[in-house]
Protein backbone atom coordinates (compact mmCIF):
# COMPACT_ATOMS: atom_id res chain seq x y z
CA UNK A 1 0.00 0.00 0.00
CA UNK A 2 1.24 3.47 -0.85
CA UNK A 3 1.59 6.01 1.95
CA UNK A 4 0.64 9.59 1.22
CA UNK A 5 1.44 12.39 3.63
CA UNK A 6 -1.30 14.92 4.31
CA UNK A 7 -0.27 18.25 5.82
CA UNK A 8 -2.79 19.85 8.09
CA UNK A 9 -3.49 22.50 10.67
CA UNK A 10 -7.17 21.69 11.13
CA UNK A 11 -8.50 18.31 12.26
CA UNK A 12 -11.75 18.96 10.36
CA UNK A 13 -10.00 19.39 7.01
CA UNK A 14 -7.62 16.46 7.32
CA UNK A 15 -10.50 14.00 7.80
CA UNK A 16 -11.90 14.82 4.34
CA UNK A 17 -8.51 14.33 2.69
CA UNK A 18 -7.97 11.03 4.52
CA UNK A 19 -11.36 9.73 3.42
CA UNK A 20 -10.70 10.62 -0.22
CA UNK A 21 -7.25 8.98 -0.19
CA UNK A 22 -8.59 5.76 1.35
CA UNK A 23 -11.35 5.64 -1.29
CA UNK A 24 -8.66 5.28 -3.97
CA UNK A 25 -6.58 2.72 -2.06
CA UNK A 26 -3.96 4.99 -0.51
CA UNK A 27 -2.98 5.13 3.16
CA UNK A 28 -2.90 8.70 4.50
CA UNK A 29 -0.20 9.71 6.96
CA UNK A 30 -1.00 12.83 8.96
CA UNK A 31 1.68 15.49 9.02
CA UNK A 32 1.07 18.26 11.55
CA UNK A 33 2.97 21.14 9.94
CA UNK A 34 4.23 22.53 13.25
CA UNK A 35 5.93 19.21 14.09
CA UNK A 36 7.24 17.95 10.76
CA UNK A 37 10.92 17.14 10.23
CA UNK A 38 11.07 16.93 6.40
CA UNK A 39 14.27 14.87 6.06
CA UNK A 40 12.86 12.02 8.14
CA UNK A 41 9.63 11.48 6.23
CA UNK A 42 9.41 8.58 3.77
CA UNK A 43 6.35 8.94 1.53
CA UNK A 44 5.01 7.78 -1.80
CA UNK A 45 3.08 11.03 -2.27
CA UNK A 46 2.16 14.25 -0.53
CA UNK A 47 -1.03 16.31 -0.25
CA UNK A 48 -0.51 19.95 0.65
CA UNK A 49 -3.90 21.04 1.93
CA UNK A 50 -5.66 24.35 2.29
CA UNK A 51 -5.41 26.89 5.05
CA UNK A 52 -4.46 30.46 5.72
CA UNK A 53 -2.28 32.65 3.53
CA UNK A 54 1.41 31.86 3.17
CA UNK A 55 3.65 34.27 5.04
CA UNK A 56 4.77 36.76 2.33
CA UNK A 57 8.35 36.63 3.64
CA UNK A 58 8.61 33.25 1.86
CA UNK A 59 8.29 35.03 -1.49
CA UNK A 60 10.17 38.20 -0.62
CA UNK A 61 7.27 40.56 0.14
CA UNK A 62 6.14 42.55 3.16
CA UNK A 63 2.68 41.52 4.39
CA UNK A 64 -0.33 43.38 3.04
CA UNK A 65 -2.86 44.26 5.79
CA UNK A 66 -5.40 41.97 4.08
CA UNK A 67 -3.14 38.90 4.26
CA UNK A 68 -4.14 36.31 6.85
CA UNK A 69 -1.19 34.16 7.90
CA UNK A 70 -0.09 32.41 11.06
CA UNK A 71 3.44 33.83 11.41
CA UNK A 72 4.65 30.53 12.73
CA UNK A 73 7.28 27.89 12.26
CA UNK A 74 4.72 25.67 10.53
CA UNK A 75 4.93 27.72 7.32
CA UNK A 76 8.69 27.33 7.14
CA UNK A 77 8.46 23.60 7.83
CA UNK A 78 5.78 23.08 5.19
CA UNK A 79 7.88 25.01 2.65
CA UNK A 80 10.86 22.80 3.49
CA UNK A 81 8.73 19.63 3.27
CA UNK A 82 7.58 20.66 -0.21
CA UNK A 83 11.17 21.39 -1.29
CA UNK A 84 12.44 18.04 0.00
CA UNK A 85 9.54 16.21 -1.67
CA UNK A 86 10.11 17.95 -5.01
CA UNK A 87 13.85 17.19 -4.84
CA UNK A 88 13.08 13.51 -4.17
CA UNK A 89 10.59 13.34 -7.06
CA UNK A 90 7.66 12.60 -4.74
CA UNK A 91 4.31 13.36 -6.43
CA UNK A 92 2.53 16.31 -4.80
CA UNK A 93 -1.10 17.38 -4.93
CA UNK A 94 -1.57 21.00 -3.90
CA UNK A 95 -5.08 22.00 -2.86
CA UNK A 96 -5.77 25.75 -2.73
CA UNK A 97 -3.08 27.03 -0.33
CA UNK A 98 -1.04 23.92 -1.20
CA UNK A 99 -0.91 24.96 -4.86
CA UNK A 100 0.16 28.45 -3.83
CA UNK A 101 2.87 26.89 -1.67
CA UNK A 102 4.15 24.87 -4.64
CA UNK A 103 4.30 28.09 -6.65
CA UNK A 104 6.32 29.83 -3.93
CA UNK A 105 8.67 26.86 -3.46
CA UNK A 106 9.28 26.87 -7.22
CA UNK A 107 10.38 30.53 -7.10
CA UNK A 108 7.05 32.20 -7.82
CA UNK A 109 5.28 34.97 -5.98
CA UNK A 110 1.68 35.62 -5.04
CA UNK A 111 -0.70 38.55 -5.24
CA UNK A 112 -1.73 39.05 -1.63
CA UNK A 113 -4.98 40.88 -2.33
CA UNK A 114 -6.53 40.29 -5.74
CA UNK A 115 -8.94 43.20 -5.38
CA UNK A 116 -6.02 45.62 -5.57
CA UNK A 117 -4.68 44.02 -8.76
CA UNK A 118 -7.63 42.77 -10.78
CA UNK A 119 -10.83 44.54 -11.64
CA UNK A 120 -13.80 42.33 -12.38
CA UNK A 121 -16.41 43.94 -14.60
CA UNK A 122 -19.73 42.23 -15.01
CA UNK A 123 -22.50 43.83 -17.01
CA UNK A 124 -25.95 42.89 -15.79
CA UNK A 125 -27.30 43.02 -19.35
CA UNK A 126 -24.99 40.12 -20.29
CA UNK A 127 -26.16 38.09 -17.30
CA UNK A 128 -29.83 38.87 -17.94
CA UNK A 129 -29.77 37.75 -21.57
CA UNK A 130 -29.18 34.01 -21.87
CA UNK A 131 -27.50 33.04 -25.08
CA UNK A 132 -26.23 36.56 -25.70
CA UNK A 133 -22.46 36.46 -25.26
CA UNK A 134 -19.85 38.99 -26.22
CSV table of N, CA and C in Angstrom, one decimal, residues 4-134:
chain,number,residue,atom,x,y,z
A,4,UNK,N,0.7,8.2,1.7
A,4,UNK,CA,0.6,9.6,1.2
A,4,UNK,C,0.5,10.5,2.4
A,5,UNK,N,1.5,11.4,2.6
A,5,UNK,CA,1.4,12.4,3.6
A,5,UNK,C,0.4,13.5,3.4
A,6,UNK,N,-0.3,13.9,4.4
A,6,UNK,CA,-1.3,14.9,4.3
A,6,UNK,C,-1.0,16.0,5.3
A,7,UNK,N,-0.6,17.2,4.9
A,7,UNK,CA,-0.3,18.2,5.8
A,7,UNK,C,-1.6,18.8,6.3
A,8,UNK,N,-1.6,19.3,7.6
A,8,UNK,CA,-2.8,19.9,8.1
A,8,UNK,C,-2.5,20.7,9.3
A,9,UNK,N,-3.4,21.7,9.5
A,9,UNK,CA,-3.5,22.5,10.7
A,9,UNK,C,-4.8,22.3,11.4
A,10,UNK,N,-5.8,21.8,10.6
A,10,UNK,CA,-7.2,21.7,11.1
A,10,UNK,C,-7.6,20.2,11.1
A,11,UNK,N,-8.0,19.7,12.2
A,11,UNK,CA,-8.5,18.3,12.3
A,11,UNK,C,-9.7,18.1,11.3
A,12,UNK,N,-10.6,19.1,11.2
A,12,UNK,CA,-11.8,19.0,10.4
A,12,UNK,C,-11.4,18.8,8.9
A,13,UNK,N,-10.4,19.5,8.4
A,13,UNK,CA,-10.0,19.4,7.0
A,13,UNK,C,-9.3,18.1,6.7
A,14,UNK,N,-8.4,17.6,7.6
A,14,UNK,CA,-7.6,16.5,7.3
A,14,UNK,C,-8.5,15.2,7.2
A,15,UNK,N,-9.6,15.2,7.9
A,15,UNK,CA,-10.5,14.0,7.8
A,15,UNK,C,-11.0,13.8,6.4
A,16,UNK,N,-11.4,14.9,5.7
A,16,UNK,CA,-11.9,14.8,4.3
A,16,UNK,C,-10.8,14.3,3.4
A,17,UNK,N,-9.6,14.8,3.6
A,17,UNK,CA,-8.5,14.3,2.7
A,17,UNK,C,-8.2,12.9,2.9
A,18,UNK,N,-8.2,12.4,4.2
A,18,UNK,CA,-8.0,11.0,4.5
A,18,UNK,C,-9.0,10.1,3.9
A,19,UNK,N,-10.3,10.5,4.0
A,19,UNK,CA,-11.4,9.7,3.4
A,19,UNK,C,-11.2,9.6,1.9
A,20,UNK,N,-10.9,10.7,1.2
A,20,UNK,CA,-10.7,10.6,-0.2
A,20,UNK,C,-9.5,9.7,-0.6
A,21,UNK,N,-8.4,9.8,0.1
A,21,UNK,CA,-7.3,9.0,-0.2
A,21,UNK,C,-7.6,7.5,0.0
A,22,UNK,N,-8.2,7.2,1.1
A,22,UNK,CA,-8.6,5.8,1.3
A,22,UNK,C,-9.5,5.2,0.3
A,23,UNK,N,-10.4,6.1,-0.2
A,23,UNK,CA,-11.3,5.6,-1.3
A,23,UNK,C,-10.6,5.2,-2.6
A,24,UNK,N,-9.4,5.7,-2.8
A,24,UNK,CA,-8.7,5.3,-4.0
A,24,UNK,C,-7.5,4.3,-3.6
A,25,UNK,N,-7.5,3.7,-2.4
A,25,UNK,CA,-6.6,2.7,-2.1
A,25,UNK,C,-5.2,3.2,-1.5
A,26,UNK,N,-5.2,4.5,-1.1
A,26,UNK,CA,-4.0,5.0,-0.5
A,26,UNK,C,-4.1,5.1,1.0
A,27,UNK,N,-3.0,5.0,1.7
A,27,UNK,CA,-3.0,5.1,3.2
A,27,UNK,C,-2.5,6.5,3.6
A,28,UNK,N,-3.3,7.4,4.1
A,28,UNK,CA,-2.9,8.7,4.5
A,28,UNK,C,-2.1,8.7,5.8
A,29,UNK,N,-1.1,9.5,5.8
A,29,UNK,CA,-0.2,9.7,7.0
A,29,UNK,C,-0.3,11.2,7.3
A,30,UNK,N,-0.8,11.4,8.5
A,30,UNK,CA,-1.0,12.8,9.0
A,30,UNK,C,0.3,13.5,9.2
A,31,UNK,N,0.5,14.7,8.8
A,31,UNK,CA,1.7,15.5,9.0
A,31,UNK,C,1.3,16.8,9.6
A,32,UNK,N,1.4,17.0,10.9
A,32,UNK,CA,1.1,18.3,11.6
A,32,UNK,C,2.2,19.2,11.2
A,33,UNK,N,1.9,20.3,10.5
A,33,UNK,CA,3.0,21.1,9.9
A,33,UNK,C,3.9,21.8,11.0
A,34,UNK,N,3.4,21.9,12.2
A,34,UNK,CA,4.2,22.5,13.2
A,34,UNK,C,5.3,21.5,13.8
A,35,UNK,N,5.1,20.2,13.5
A,35,UNK,CA,5.9,19.2,14.1
A,35,UNK,C,6.8,18.5,13.1
A,36,UNK,N,6.6,18.7,11.8
A,36,UNK,CA,7.2,17.9,10.8
A,36,UNK,C,8.8,18.2,10.7
A,37,UNK,N,9.5,17.1,10.5
A,37,UNK,CA,10.9,17.1,10.2
A,37,UNK,C,11.1,16.5,8.8
A,38,UNK,N,11.1,17.4,7.8
A,38,UNK,CA,11.1,16.9,6.4
A,38,UNK,C,12.0,15.8,6.0
A,39,UNK,N,13.3,15.9,6.5
A,39,UNK,CA,14.3,14.9,6.1
A,39,UNK,C,14.0,13.5,6.5
A,40,UNK,N,13.1,13.3,7.6
A,40,UNK,CA,12.9,12.0,8.1
A,40,UNK,C,11.6,11.4,7.6
A,41,UNK,N,10.9,12.0,6.7
A,41,UNK,CA,9.6,11.5,6.2
A,41,UNK,C,9.9,10.7,5.0
A,42,UNK,N,9.3,9.5,4.9
A,42,UNK,CA,9.4,8.6,3.8
A,42,UNK,C,8.0,8.4,3.2
A,43,UNK,N,7.7,9.0,2.1
A,43,UNK,CA,6.4,8.9,1.5
A,43,UNK,C,6.4,8.5,0.1
A,44,UNK,N,5.2,8.1,-0.4
A,44,UNK,CA,5.0,7.8,-1.8
A,44,UNK,C,4.3,8.9,-2.5
A,45,UNK,N,3.8,9.9,-1.7
A,45,UNK,CA,3.1,11.0,-2.3
A,45,UNK,C,2.8,12.0,-1.1
A,46,UNK,N,2.4,13.2,-1.5
A,46,UNK,CA,2.2,14.3,-0.5
A,46,UNK,C,1.0,15.1,-1.0
A,47,UNK,N,0.1,15.4,0.0
A,47,UNK,CA,-1.0,16.3,-0.2
A,47,UNK,C,-0.8,17.5,0.6
A,48,UNK,N,-0.6,18.7,0.0
A,48,UNK,CA,-0.5,20.0,0.7
A,48,UNK,C,-1.9,20.6,0.7
A,49,UNK,N,-2.5,20.6,1.8
A,49,UNK,CA,-3.9,21.0,1.9
A,49,UNK,C,-4.1,22.5,2.0
A,50,UNK,N,-5.3,22.9,2.2
A,50,UNK,CA,-5.7,24.3,2.3
A,50,UNK,C,-5.4,24.9,3.7
A,51,UNK,N,-5.6,26.2,3.8
A,51,UNK,CA,-5.4,26.9,5.1
A,51,UNK,C,-5.3,28.4,4.8
A,52,UNK,N,-4.6,29.0,5.8
A,52,UNK,CA,-4.5,30.5,5.7
A,52,UNK,C,-3.4,30.9,4.7
A,53,UNK,N,-3.2,32.1,4.5
A,53,UNK,CA,-2.3,32.7,3.5
A,53,UNK,C,-0.9,32.3,3.9
A,54,UNK,N,0.0,32.1,2.9
A,54,UNK,CA,1.4,31.9,3.2
A,54,UNK,C,2.1,33.2,3.6
A,55,UNK,N,2.9,33.1,4.6
A,55,UNK,CA,3.7,34.3,5.0
A,55,UNK,C,4.4,34.9,3.8
A,56,UNK,N,4.1,36.1,3.5
A,56,UNK,CA,4.8,36.8,2.3
A,56,UNK,C,6.3,36.8,2.4
A,57,UNK,N,6.9,36.6,3.6
A,57,UNK,CA,8.4,36.6,3.6
A,57,UNK,C,8.9,35.5,2.8
A,58,UNK,N,8.1,34.4,2.6
A,58,UNK,CA,8.6,33.3,1.9
A,58,UNK,C,8.7,33.5,0.4
A,59,UNK,N,8.1,34.6,-0.1
A,59,UNK,CA,8.3,35.0,-1.5
A,59,UNK,C,8.8,36.5,-1.6
A,60,UNK,N,9.5,36.9,-0.6
A,60,UNK,CA,10.2,38.2,-0.6
A,60,UNK,C,9.3,39.4,-0.6
A,61,UNK,N,8.1,39.4,0.1
A,61,UNK,CA,7.3,40.6,0.1
A,61,UNK,C,6.9,40.9,1.6
A,62,UNK,N,6.7,42.1,1.8
A,62,UNK,CA,6.1,42.5,3.2
A,62,UNK,C,4.6,42.2,3.2
A,63,UNK,N,4.1,41.9,4.3
A,63,UNK,CA,2.7,41.5,4.4
A,63,UNK,C,1.8,42.7,4.1
A,64,UNK,N,0.8,42.4,3.3
A,64,UNK,CA,-0.3,43.4,3.0
A,64,UNK,C,-1.3,43.3,4.2
A,65,UNK,N,-1.9,44.3,4.7
A,65,UNK,CA,-2.9,44.3,5.8
A,65,UNK,C,-4.0,43.2,5.6
A,66,UNK,N,-4.3,42.9,4.3
A,66,UNK,CA,-5.4,42.0,4.1
A,66,UNK,C,-5.0,40.5,4.2
A,67,UNK,N,-3.7,40.3,4.2
A,67,UNK,CA,-3.1,38.9,4.3
A,67,UNK,C,-3.3,38.3,5.6
A,68,UNK,N,-3.9,37.1,5.6
A,68,UNK,CA,-4.1,36.3,6.8
A,68,UNK,C,-3.2,35.1,6.9
A,69,UNK,N,-2.1,35.3,7.7
A,69,UNK,CA,-1.2,34.2,7.9
A,69,UNK,C,-0.8,34.0,9.4
A,70,UNK,N,-0.3,32.8,9.7
A,70,UNK,CA,-0.1,32.4,11.1
A,70,UNK,C,1.2,32.9,11.7
A,71,UNK,N,2.1,33.4,10.9
A,71,UNK,CA,3.4,33.8,11.4
A,71,UNK,C,4.1,32.8,12.3
A,72,UNK,N,4.1,31.5,11.9
A,72,UNK,CA,4.6,30.5,12.7
A,72,UNK,C,5.7,29.7,12.0
A,73,UNK,N,6.3,28.8,12.8
A,73,UNK,CA,7.3,27.9,12.3
A,73,UNK,C,6.7,26.9,11.3
A,74,UNK,N,5.4,26.6,11.4
A,74,UNK,CA,4.7,25.7,10.5
A,74,UNK,C,4.8,26.0,9.1
A,75,UNK,N,4.8,27.3,8.7
A,75,UNK,CA,4.9,27.7,7.3
A,75,UNK,C,6.3,27.3,6.8
A,76,UNK,N,7.3,27.6,7.6
A,76,UNK,CA,8.7,27.3,7.1
A,76,UNK,C,8.9,25.8,7.0
A,77,UNK,N,8.3,25.1,7.9
A,77,UNK,CA,8.5,23.6,7.8
A,77,UNK,C,7.7,23.0,6.6
A,78,UNK,N,6.5,23.6,6.3
A,78,UNK,CA,5.8,23.1,5.2
A,78,UNK,C,6.5,23.4,3.9
A,79,UNK,N,7.1,24.6,3.8
A,79,UNK,CA,7.9,25.0,2.7
A,79,UNK,C,9.0,24.0,2.5
A,80,UNK,N,9.7,23.7,3.6
A,80,UNK,CA,10.9,22.8,3.5
A,80,UNK,C,10.4,21.4,3.1
A,81,UNK,N,9.3,20.9,3.6
A,81,UNK,CA,8.7,19.6,3.3
A,81,UNK,C,8.4,19.6,1.8
A,82,UNK,N,7.9,20.6,1.2
A,82,UNK,CA,7.6,20.7,-0.2
A,82,UNK,C,8.9,20.6,-1.0
A,83,UNK,N,9.9,21.4,-0.6
A,83,UNK,CA,11.2,21.4,-1.3
A,83,UNK,C,11.8,20.0,-1.3
A,84,UNK,N,11.8,19.4,-0.1
A,84,UNK,CA,12.4,18.0,0.0
A,84,UNK,C,11.7,17.1,-0.9
A,85,UNK,N,10.4,17.1,-0.9
A,85,UNK,CA,9.5,16.2,-1.7
A,85,UNK,C,9.8,16.4,-3.2
A,86,UNK,N,9.8,17.7,-3.6
A,86,UNK,CA,10.1,17.9,-5.0
A,86,UNK,C,11.5,17.4,-5.4
A,87,UNK,N,12.5,17.7,-4.6
A,87,UNK,CA,13.8,17.2,-4.8
A,87,UNK,C,13.9,15.7,-4.9
A,88,UNK,N,13.1,15.0,-4.2
A,88,UNK,CA,13.1,13.5,-4.2
A,88,UNK,C,12.2,12.9,-5.3
A,89,UNK,N,11.5,13.8,-6.0
A,89,UNK,CA,10.6,13.3,-7.1
A,89,UNK,C,9.3,12.7,-6.5
A,90,UNK,N,8.9,13.1,-5.3
A,90,UNK,CA,7.7,12.6,-4.7
A,90,UNK,C,6.5,13.4,-5.4
A,91,UNK,N,5.5,12.7,-5.9
A,91,UNK,CA,4.3,13.4,-6.4
A,91,UNK,C,3.6,14.2,-5.4
A,92,UNK,N,3.2,15.4,-5.7
A,92,UNK,CA,2.5,16.3,-4.8
A,92,UNK,C,1.2,16.8,-5.4
A,93,UNK,N,0.2,16.8,-4.6
A,93,UNK,CA,-1.1,17.4,-4.9
A,93,UNK,C,-1.3,18.6,-4.0
A,94,UNK,N,-1.3,19.8,-4.7
A,94,UNK,CA,-1.6,21.0,-3.9
A,94,UNK,C,-3.0,21.4,-4.0
A,95,UNK,N,-3.7,21.6,-2.9
A,95,UNK,CA,-5.1,22.0,-2.9
A,95,UNK,C,-5.1,23.4,-2.3
A,96,UNK,N,-5.6,24.3,-3.1
A,96,UNK,CA,-5.8,25.8,-2.7
A,96,UNK,C,-4.4,26.3,-2.2
A,97,UNK,N,-4.3,26.5,-0.9
A,97,UNK,CA,-3.1,27.0,-0.3
A,97,UNK,C,-1.9,26.2,-0.7
A,98,UNK,N,-2.1,24.8,-0.8
A,98,UNK,CA,-1.0,23.9,-1.2
A,98,UNK,C,-0.5,24.2,-2.6
A,99,UNK,N,-1.4,24.6,-3.5
A,99,UNK,CA,-0.9,25.0,-4.9
A,99,UNK,C,-0.1,26.3,-4.8
A,100,UNK,N,-0.6,27.2,-4.0
A,100,UNK,CA,0.2,28.4,-3.8
A,100,UNK,C,1.5,28.2,-3.2
A,101,UNK,N,1.6,27.3,-2.3
A,101,UNK,CA,2.9,26.9,-1.7
A,101,UNK,C,3.8,26.3,-2.7
A,102,UNK,N,3.3,25.4,-3.6
A,102,UNK,CA,4.2,24.9,-4.6
A,102,UNK,C,4.7,26.0,-5.5
A,103,UNK,N,3.9,27.0,-5.8
A,103,UNK,CA,4.3,28.1,-6.6
A,103,UNK,C,5.5,28.8,-6.0
A,104,UNK,N,5.3,29.1,-4.7
A,104,UNK,CA,6.3,29.8,-3.9
A,104,UNK,C,7.6,29.0,-3.9
A,105,UNK,N,7.5,27.7,-3.6
A,105,UNK,CA,8.7,26.9,-3.5
A,105,UNK,C,9.4,26.8,-4.8
A,106,UNK,N,8.7,26.9,-5.9
A,106,UNK,CA,9.3,26.9,-7.2
A,106,UNK,C,9.8,28.2,-7.7
A,107,UNK,N,9.8,29.2,-6.8
A,107,UNK,CA,10.4,30.5,-7.1
A,107,UNK,C,9.4,31.6,-7.5
A,108,UNK,N,8.1,31.2,-7.4
A,108,UNK,CA,7.0,32.2,-7.8
A,108,UNK,C,6.7,33.1,-6.7
A,109,UNK,N,5.8,34.1,-7.0
A,109,UNK,CA,5.3,35.0,-6.0
A,109,UNK,C,3.8,34.9,-6.0
A,110,UNK,N,3.1,35.6,-5.1
A,110,UNK,CA,1.7,35.6,-5.0
A,110,UNK,C,1.2,37.1,-5.0
A,111,UNK,N,0.0,37.3,-5.5
A,111,UNK,CA,-0.7,38.6,-5.2
A,111,UNK,C,-1.5,38.4,-3.9
A,112,UNK,N,-1.1,39.2,-3.0
A,112,UNK,CA,-1.7,39.1,-1.6
A,112,UNK,C,-3.2,39.4,-1.6
A,113,UNK,N,-3.6,40.4,-2.3
A,113,UNK,CA,-5.0,40.9,-2.3
A,113,UNK,C,-5.4,41.1,-3.8
A,114,UNK,N,-6.1,40.2,-4.3
A,114,UNK,CA,-6.5,40.3,-5.7
A,114,UNK,C,-7.3,41.6,-6.0
A,115,UNK,N,-8.1,42.0,-5.1
A,115,UNK,CA,-8.9,43.2,-5.4
A,115,UNK,C,-8.1,44.4,-5.7
A,116,UNK,N,-6.9,44.5,-5.3
A,116,UNK,CA,-6.0,45.6,-5.6
A,116,UNK,C,-5.3,45.5,-6.9
A,117,UNK,N,-5.4,44.3,-7.5
A,117,UNK,CA,-4.7,44.0,-8.8
A,117,UNK,C,-5.6,43.7,-10.0
A,118,UNK,N,-6.7,43.2,-9.7
A,118,UNK,CA,-7.6,42.8,-10.8
A,118,UNK,C,-9.0,43.4,-10.6
A,119,UNK,N,-9.5,43.9,-11.7
A,119,UNK,CA,-10.8,44.5,-11.6
A,119,UNK,C,-11.8,43.6,-12.4
A,120,UNK,N,-12.8,43.2,-11.7
A,120,UNK,CA,-13.8,42.3,-12.4
A,120,UNK,C,-15.0,43.2,-12.8
A,121,UNK,N,-15.3,43.2,-14.1
A,121,UNK,CA,-16.4,43.9,-14.6
A,121,UNK,C,-17.5,43.0,-15.1
A,122,UNK,N,-18.6,43.1,-14.6
A,122,UNK,CA,-19.7,42.2,-15.0
A,122,UNK,C,-20.9,43.1,-15.4
A,123,UNK,N,-21.4,43.0,-16.6
A,123,UNK,CA,-22.5,43.8,-17.0
A,123,UNK,C,-23.8,43.0,-16.8
A,124,UNK,N,-24.7,43.6,-16.1
A,124,UNK,CA,-26.0,42.9,-15.8
A,124,UNK,C,-26.7,42.5,-17.1
A,125,UNK,N,-26.6,43.3,-18.1
A,125,UNK,CA,-27.3,43.0,-19.3
A,125,UNK,C,-26.8,41.7,-19.9
A,126,UNK,N,-25.5,41.4,-19.8
A,126,UNK,CA,-25.0,40.1,-20.3
A,126,UNK,C,-25.5,39.0,-19.5
A,127,UNK,N,-25.6,39.2,-18.2
A,127,UNK,CA,-26.2,38.1,-17.3
A,127,UNK,C,-27.7,37.9,-17.5
A,128,UNK,N,-28.4,39.0,-17.8
A,128,UNK,CA,-29.8,38.9,-17.9
A,128,UNK,C,-30.3,38.3,-19.3
A,129,UNK,N,-29.4,38.2,-20.2
A,129,UNK,CA,-29.8,37.8,-21.6
A,129,UNK,C,-29.1,36.4,-21.9
A,130,UNK,N,-29.8,35.3,-21.6
A,130,UNK,CA,-29.2,34.0,-21.9
A,130,UNK,C,-28.9,33.8,-23.4
A,131,UNK,N,-27.8,33.3,-23.7
A,131,UNK,CA,-27.5,33.0,-25.1
A,131,UNK,C,-26.8,34.2,-25.8
A,132,UNK,N,-26.8,35.4,-25.1
A,132,UNK,CA,-26.2,36.6,-25.7
A,132,UNK,C,-24.8,36.8,-25.1
A,133,UNK,N,-23.8,36.4,-25.8
A,133,UNK,CA,-22.5,36.5,-25.3
A,133,UNK,C,-21.7,37.4,-26.1
A,134,UNK,N,-20.7,38.1,-25.5
A,134,UNK,CA,-19.9,39.0,-26.2
A,134,UNK,C,-18.4,38.5,-26.2
